[in-house]
Amino acid sequence: AQTVTQSQPEMSVQEAETVTLSCTYDTSENNYYLFWYKQPPSRQMILVIRQEAYKQQNATENRFSVNFQKAAKSFSLKISDSQLGDTAMYFCAFMDAGNMLTFGGGTRLMVKP
Amino acid sequence: KAGVTQTPRYLIKTRGQQVTLSCSPISGHRSVSWYQQTPGQGLQFLFEYFSETQRNKGNFPGRFSGRQFSNSRSEMNVSTLELGDSALYLCASSLFGRVQGNYGYTFGSGTRLTVV
């Protein structure tokens, strides 16, 4: 069974600064996908960024980028130029060929003005 | 393009009752997955339906069941409710039921179930 661990329950960052959220996972699979989801108070899970394990290049989406270290089974999210609207719960998630998402426990991010 | 719609948004039930939650996927999406979110257990996979067939099932008791209709709308049912079933139930839909190309999973806003 896959496991996903987010070691930072809560983090805070000043507006316009950069913050990095950590995620590690454990799997014996070679082909899989990794995701970061954002859950604001509206409760809807919003996809932030995803990474295919077979791709060595780190994914980037505007202010969001990941540091994917496959050998270390690490998948961290970097948010640059943090904005107040980035305040939310962030979940790291893993998916293998079984199409089931396994989520980490989440990191609550607070962006301070 | 409408997103994933879950109804109702909030629900209060009494222990021992049963409840049915509904999920309307994005038009054209054939896969619907359900997740339970609680403060103690986090997000856990319940089941996935694709073209009216259950393809995957998580580690939940038989009191939790679901189905999918020909129009891809899905319902999940919880019978003999327990206090521990209080949770946010999230539904996610996708075109093929897997990550392919630019296709992924879109979540609804969930149904908040409170069992008293």
CSV table of N, CA and C in Angstrom, one decimal, chain A residues 33-77:
chain,number,residue,atom,x,y,z
A,33,TYR,N,1.6,8.9,-10.6
A,33,TYR,CA,1.5,10.4,-10.7
A,33,TYR,C,1.5,11.0,-9.3
A,34,LEU,N,1.9,12.2,-9.2
A,34,LEU,CA,1.9,12.9,-7.9
A,34,LEU,C,1.2,14.2,-8.1
A,35,PHE,N,0.5,14.7,-7.1
A,35,PHE,CA,-0.3,15.9,-7.2
A,35,PHE,C,-0.2,16.7,-6.0
A,36,TRP,N,-0.4,18.0,-6.2
A,36,TRP,CA,-0.7,18.9,-5.1
A,36,TRP,C,-2.1,19.5,-5.3
A,37,TYR,N,-2.9,19.3,-4.3
A,37,TYR,CA,-4.2,19.9,-4.3
A,37,TYR,C,-4.3,21.0,-3.2
A,38,LYS,N,-5.1,22.0,-3.5
A,38,LYS,CA,-5.4,23.1,-2.6
A,38,LYS,C,-6.9,23.0,-2.2
A,39,GLN,N,-7.1,23.1,-0.9
A,39,GLN,CA,-8.5,23.1,-0.4
A,39,GLN,C,-8.8,24.4,0.4
A,40,PRO,N,-9.4,25.4,-0.2
A,40,PRO,CA,-9.7,26.6,0.6
A,40,PRO,C,-11.0,26.4,1.4
A,41,PRO,N,-11.4,27.4,2.2
A,41,PRO,CA,-12.6,27.2,3.0
A,41,PRO,C,-13.8,26.8,2.2
A,42,SER,N,-13.9,27.0,1.0
A,42,SER,CA,-15.0,26.6,0.2
A,42,SER,C,-15.1,25.1,0.1
A,43,ARG,N,-14.1,24.4,0.5
A,43,ARG,CA,-14.0,22.9,0.6
A,43,ARG,C,-13.7,22.2,-0.7
A,44,GLN,N,-13.8,22.9,-1.8
A,44,GLN,CA,-13.5,22.2,-3.1
A,44,GLN,C,-12.0,22.0,-3.2
A,45,MET,N,-11.6,20.7,-3.6
A,45,MET,CA,-10.2,20.4,-3.9
A,45,MET,C,-9.9,20.9,-5.2
A,46,ILE,N,-8.9,21.7,-5.3
A,46,ILE,CA,-8.4,22.3,-6.6
A,46,ILE,C,-7.0,21.9,-6.9
A,47,LEU,N,-6.9,21.3,-8.1
A,47,LEU,CA,-5.6,20.8,-8.5
A,47,LEU,C,-4.6,22.0,-8.7
A,48,VAL,N,-3.5,21.9,-8.1
A,48,VAL,CA,-2.5,23.0,-8.2
A,48,VAL,C,-1.5,22.6,-9.3
A,49,ILE,N,-1.0,21.4,-9.2
A,49,ILE,CA,0.1,21.0,-10.1
A,49,ILE,C,0.2,19.5,-10.0
A,50,ARG,N,0.7,18.9,-11.1
A,50,ARG,CA,0.9,17.4,-11.1
A,50,ARG,C,2.2,17.1,-11.8
A,51,GLN,N,2.7,15.9,-11.4
A,51,GLN,CA,4.0,15.4,-11.9
A,51,GLN,C,3.9,13.9,-12.3
A,52,GLU,N,4.3,13.6,-13.5
A,52,GLU,CA,4.3,12.2,-13.9
A,52,GLU,C,5.7,11.7,-13.5
A,53,ALA,N,5.7,10.5,-12.9
A,53,ALA,CA,6.9,9.9,-12.4
A,53,ALA,C,8.0,9.7,-13.4
A,54,TYR,N,7.5,9.4,-14.7
A,54,TYR,CA,8.5,9.1,-15.7
A,54,TYR,C,9.2,10.3,-16.3
A,55,LYS,N,8.7,11.5,-15.9
A,55,LYS,CA,9.3,12.7,-16.4
A,55,LYS,C,10.3,13.2,-15.4
A,56,GLN,N,11.5,13.5,-15.8
A,56,GLN,CA,12.5,14.0,-14.9
A,56,GLN,C,12.4,15.4,-14.7
A,57,GLN,N,11.8,16.2,-15.7
A,57,GLN,CA,11.7,17.6,-15.5
A,57,GLN,C,10.7,17.9,-14.5
A,58,ASN,N,11.0,18.9,-13.6
A,58,ASN,CA,10.0,19.3,-12.6
A,58,ASN,C,8.9,20.1,-13.2
A,59,ALA,N,7.7,19.9,-12.8
A,59,ALA,CA,6.5,20.6,-13.3
A,59,ALA,C,6.5,22.0,-12.7
A,60,THR,N,5.9,22.9,-13.5
A,60,THR,CA,5.8,24.3,-13.1
A,60,THR,C,4.5,24.8,-13.6
A,61,GLU,N,3.8,25.5,-12.8
A,61,GLU,CA,2.5,26.2,-13.2
A,61,GLU,C,2.5,27.6,-12.6
A,62,ASN,N,2.9,28.6,-13.4
A,62,ASN,CA,3.0,30.0,-12.9
A,62,ASN,C,3.8,30.1,-11.7
A,63,ARG,N,3.2,30.5,-10.5
A,63,ARG,CA,4.0,30.7,-9.3
A,63,ARG,C,4.3,29.4,-8.5
A,64,PHE,N,3.7,28.3,-9.0
A,64,PHE,CA,3.9,27.0,-8.3
A,64,PHE,C,4.9,26.1,-9.1
A,65,SER,N,5.8,25.5,-8.4
A,65,SER,CA,6.7,24.6,-9.0
A,65,SER,C,7.0,23.5,-8.0
A,66,VAL,N,7.4,22.3,-8.5
A,66,VAL,CA,7.7,21.2,-7.6
A,66,VAL,C,9.2,20.8,-7.7
A,67,ASN,N,9.7,20.2,-6.7
A,67,ASN,CA,11.0,19.6,-6.7
A,67,ASN,C,10.8,18.1,-6.5
A,68,PHE,N,10.9,17.4,-7.6
A,68,PHE,CA,10.6,15.9,-7.6
A,68,PHE,C,11.9,15.2,-7.6
A,69,GLN,N,12.1,14.4,-6.5
A,69,GLN,CA,13.3,13.6,-6.3
A,69,GLN,C,12.8,12.2,-6.2
A,70,LYS,N,12.8,11.5,-7.4
A,70,LYS,CA,12.2,10.1,-7.4
A,70,LYS,C,12.9,9.1,-6.6
A,71,ALA,N,14.2,9.2,-6.6
A,71,ALA,CA,15.0,8.2,-5.8
A,71,ALA,C,14.8,8.4,-4.3
A,72,ALA,N,14.6,9.6,-3.9
A,72,ALA,CA,14.4,10.0,-2.5
A,72,ALA,C,12.9,9.9,-2.1
A,73,LYS,N,12.0,9.7,-3.2
A,73,LYS,CA,10.6,9.7,-3.0
A,73,LYS,C,10.1,11.0,-2.3
A,74,SER,N,10.5,12.0,-2.8
A,74,SER,CA,10.2,13.3,-2.3
A,74,SER,C,9.6,14.2,-3.3
A,75,PHE,N,8.6,15.0,-2.9
A,75,PHE,CA,7.8,15.8,-3.9
A,75,PHE,C,7.4,17.1,-3.2
A,76,SER,N,8.2,18.1,-3.2
A,76,SER,CA,7.9,19.3,-2.5
A,76,SER,C,7.3,20.4,-3.4
A,77,LEU,N,6.5,21.2,-2.8
A,77,LEU,CA,5.8,22.3,-3.6
A,77,LEU,C,6.4,23.6,-3.2
